[in-house]
Amino acid sequence: MAPPVLTSVVPNSGPAAGTNPVTLNGSQFTGATAVTFGSAAALSYTVTSPSTITATVPPGTGTVNVTVRTPAGLSNTVAYTYAPAPSLTTIAPSQGPTSGGTSVVLTGTGLTGATAVTFGSTPATSYTVNSATQITAVTPSGTGAVAVTATTVGGTSGPVFFYYLNAPSLVSVSPTQGPTSGGTSVVLTGAGLTGATAVTFGSTPATSYTVNSATQITAVTPSGTGAVAVTATTVGGTSGPVFFYYLNAPSLVSVSPTQGPTSGGTSVVLTGAGLTGATAVTFGSTPATSYTVNSATQITAVTPPGTGSVGCTVTGPGGTSNAVIYAYVGAPTLTALSPAQGPTDAGATVTLTGTGLTTTFAVRFGTAPAAFSVLSDTTVTAIAPAGPAGSVAVSVTTSGGTSNSLAYQRVAPPAI
């Protein structure tokens, strides 16, 4: 009778802990009395046919010779390798969105020939064994903290942990509008904002942003136009949008009247476009005493005190308008009346001499208005209205105010 012949052990490697089944292939196995792995006997074995034995591997290390003994003698040897169990030490990154799809790098030892990478109980979407110390894997979908393991013929590693994070959410942006030039500081409110990696306005990144807390980010708007979706991105994903509206700066085409007294108090009408929501009206650098937005094209404002010609502007959420010119005019003065006296009946022509008379819109003899003509900045002629004999105060009113008064003497006609 010939001794047994051993041709292969399938599989030819396994964990150092043993207890895994293998199949020995060969011939003359009938009546086998021993199966050994190195110096250790198989934990159990069954001769299933003259050419096949099923055995349970004992614990061991390294590469050992497998033999079969029968009454006819000892077989030749076939190598069997005890593979060390793999180990994992790190995973990077260690967190990602619940939707999966994050590419992570697993670092450890004994990773060659890995047969599985799992996240919790779910296999990795895909993985590549880069070397004995590194695997690149793509996360499946999941929630919470999960144990990540790698399996080889040597067994299953201890875990490292991956944390699934929910996508952030946004509920508001304040303010909701600003100029197309950007530069508006806005506060984004929501949840899961810790570690935000991006804030975008439409497709444009915020000029800058600061994560204040898990529920708040302060960001500075980039330039833009129209209504844009604002989103925040973290390792958990990208939030749904809130909307920010880019507004054009208001524009002005006129102010009426265009001048008034240095003491202020003149009611003026500003005409233009985009005036809704105006937050300031200024004359030079001085705010209007008050203002009312009548419509998108009109504002009524009361002038503050001032001097000279100043630019009048309107500021709104979209920025500050161009300037229209408003002139502060000094009150007129009167220095002489010629003649300084006349009859009590109407019709006498009186020449008023002074300064600042160009914009004269009223001449009064006492409280009675007079017809007049402006000849120059220094001369006005007026037709004296009828009145009782005696002295009456003559004054001139311009856009700069009302002048001092000079006495005009009405003389009664002689009695007949």
JSON list of N, CA and C in Angstrom, two decimals, residues 104-106 111-112 127-137:
[
{"chain": "A", "resi": 104, "resn": "VAL", "atom": "N", "xyz": [-12.73, 57.90, 2.32]},
{"chain": "A", "resi": 104, "resn": "VAL", "atom": "CA", "xyz": [-11.94, 57.89, 3.55]},
{"chain": "A", "resi": 104, "resn": "VAL", "atom": "C", "xyz": [-10.72, 57.00, 3.37]},
{"chain": "A", "resi": 105, "resn": "VAL", "atom": "N", "xyz": [-9.68, 57.30, 4.15]},
{"chain": "A", "resi": 105, "resn": "VAL", "atom": "CA", "xyz": [-8.46, 56.49, 4.13]},
{"chain": "A", "resi": 105, "resn": "VAL", "atom": "C", "xyz": [-8.34, 55.78, 5.47]},
{"chain": "A", "resi": 106, "resn": "LEU", "atom": "N", "xyz": [-8.30, 54.44, 5.42]},
{"chain": "A", "resi": 106, "resn": "LEU", "atom": "CA", "xyz": [-8.12, 53.61, 6.61]},
{"chain": "A", "resi": 106, "resn": "LEU", "atom": "C", "xyz": [-6.65, 53.24, 6.71]},
{"chain": "A", "resi": 111, "resn": "LEU", "atom": "N", "xyz": [-3.42, 44.64, 6.08]},
{"chain": "A", "resi": 111, "resn": "LEU", "atom": "CA", "xyz": [-4.62, 44.90, 5.28]},
{"chain": "A", "resi": 111, "resn": "LEU", "atom": "C", "xyz": [-4.57, 44.25, 3.89]},
{"chain": "A", "resi": 112, "resn": "THR", "atom": "N", "xyz": [-3.44, 43.68, 3.51]},
{"chain": "A", "resi": 112, "resn": "THR", "atom": "CA", "xyz": [-3.33, 43.04, 2.20]},
{"chain": "A", "resi": 112, "resn": "THR", "atom": "C", "xyz": [-4.40, 41.97, 2.04]},
{"chain": "A", "resi": 127, "resn": "TYR", "atom": "N", "xyz": [-14.09, 49.85, -2.13]},
{"chain": "A", "resi": 127, "resn": "TYR", "atom": "CA", "xyz": [-12.82, 50.05, -1.43]},
{"chain": "A", "resi": 127, "resn": "TYR", "atom": "C", "xyz": [-11.68, 49.53, -2.30]},
{"chain": "A", "resi": 128, "resn": "THR", "atom": "N", "xyz": [-10.49, 50.12, -2.05]},
{"chain": "A", "resi": 128, "resn": "THR", "atom": "CA", "xyz": [-9.28, 49.71, -2.75]},
{"chain": "A", "resi": 128, "resn": "THR", "atom": "C", "xyz": [-8.17, 49.51, -1.73]},
{"chain": "A", "resi": 129, "resn": "VAL", "atom": "N", "xyz": [-7.51, 48.35, -1.77]},
{"chain": "A", "resi": 129, "resn": "VAL", "atom": "CA", "xyz": [-6.37, 48.09, -0.89]},
{"chain": "A", "resi": 129, "resn": "VAL", "atom": "C", "xyz": [-5.15, 48.71, -1.53]},
{"chain": "A", "resi": 130, "resn": "ASN", "atom": "N", "xyz": [-4.65, 49.78, -0.94]},
{"chain": "A", "resi": 130, "resn": "ASN", "atom": "CA", "xyz": [-3.50, 50.49, -1.48]},
{"chain": "A", "resi": 130, "resn": "ASN", "atom": "C", "xyz": [-2.19, 49.81, -1.11]},
{"chain": "A", "resi": 131, "resn": "SER", "atom": "N", "xyz": [-2.15, 49.25, 0.10]},
{"chain": "A", "resi": 131, "resn": "SER", "atom": "CA", "xyz": [-0.94, 48.59, 0.60]},
{"chain": "A", "resi": 131, "resn": "SER", "atom": "C", "xyz": [-1.32, 47.81, 1.84]},
{"chain": "A", "resi": 132, "resn": "ALA", "atom": "N", "xyz": [-0.32, 47.17, 2.45]},
{"chain": "A", "resi": 132, "resn": "ALA", "atom": "CA", "xyz": [-0.58, 46.42, 3.68]},
{"chain": "A", "resi": 132, "resn": "ALA", "atom": "C", "xyz": [-1.01, 47.32, 4.82]},
{"chain": "A", "resi": 133, "resn": "THR", "atom": "N", "xyz": [-0.79, 48.64, 4.65]},
{"chain": "A", "resi": 133, "resn": "THR", "atom": "CA", "xyz": [-1.11, 49.57, 5.75]},
{"chain": "A", "resi": 133, "resn": "THR", "atom": "C", "xyz": [-2.20, 50.58, 5.40]},
{"chain": "A", "resi": 134, "resn": "GLN", "atom": "N", "xyz": [-2.79, 50.47, 4.18]},
{"chain": "A", "resi": 134, "resn": "GLN", "atom": "CA", "xyz": [-3.76, 51.50, 3.80]},
{"chain": "A", "resi": 134, "resn": "GLN", "atom": "C", "xyz": [-4.83, 50.97, 2.85]},
{"chain": "A", "resi": 135, "resn": "ILE", "atom": "N", "xyz": [-6.07, 51.38, 3.15]},
{"chain": "A", "resi": 135, "resn": "ILE", "atom": "CA", "xyz": [-7.22, 51.11, 2.29]},
{"chain": "A", "resi": 135, "resn": "ILE", "atom": "C", "xyz": [-7.97, 52.42, 2.07]},
{"chain": "A", "resi": 136, "resn": "THR", "atom": "N", "xyz": [-8.37, 52.67, 0.83]},
{"chain": "A", "resi": 136, "resn": "THR", "atom": "CA", "xyz": [-9.27, 53.78, 0.54]},
{"chain": "A", "resi": 136, "resn": "THR", "atom": "C", "xyz": [-10.67, 53.23, 0.33]},
{"chain": "A", "resi": 137, "resn": "ALA", "atom": "N", "xyz": [-11.64, 53.77, 1.05]},
{"chain": "A", "resi": 137, "resn": "ALA", "atom": "CA", "xyz": [-13.01, 53.26, 0.97]},
{"chain": "A", "resi": 137, "resn": "ALA", "atom": "C", "xyz": [-13.99, 54.42, 0.79]}
]
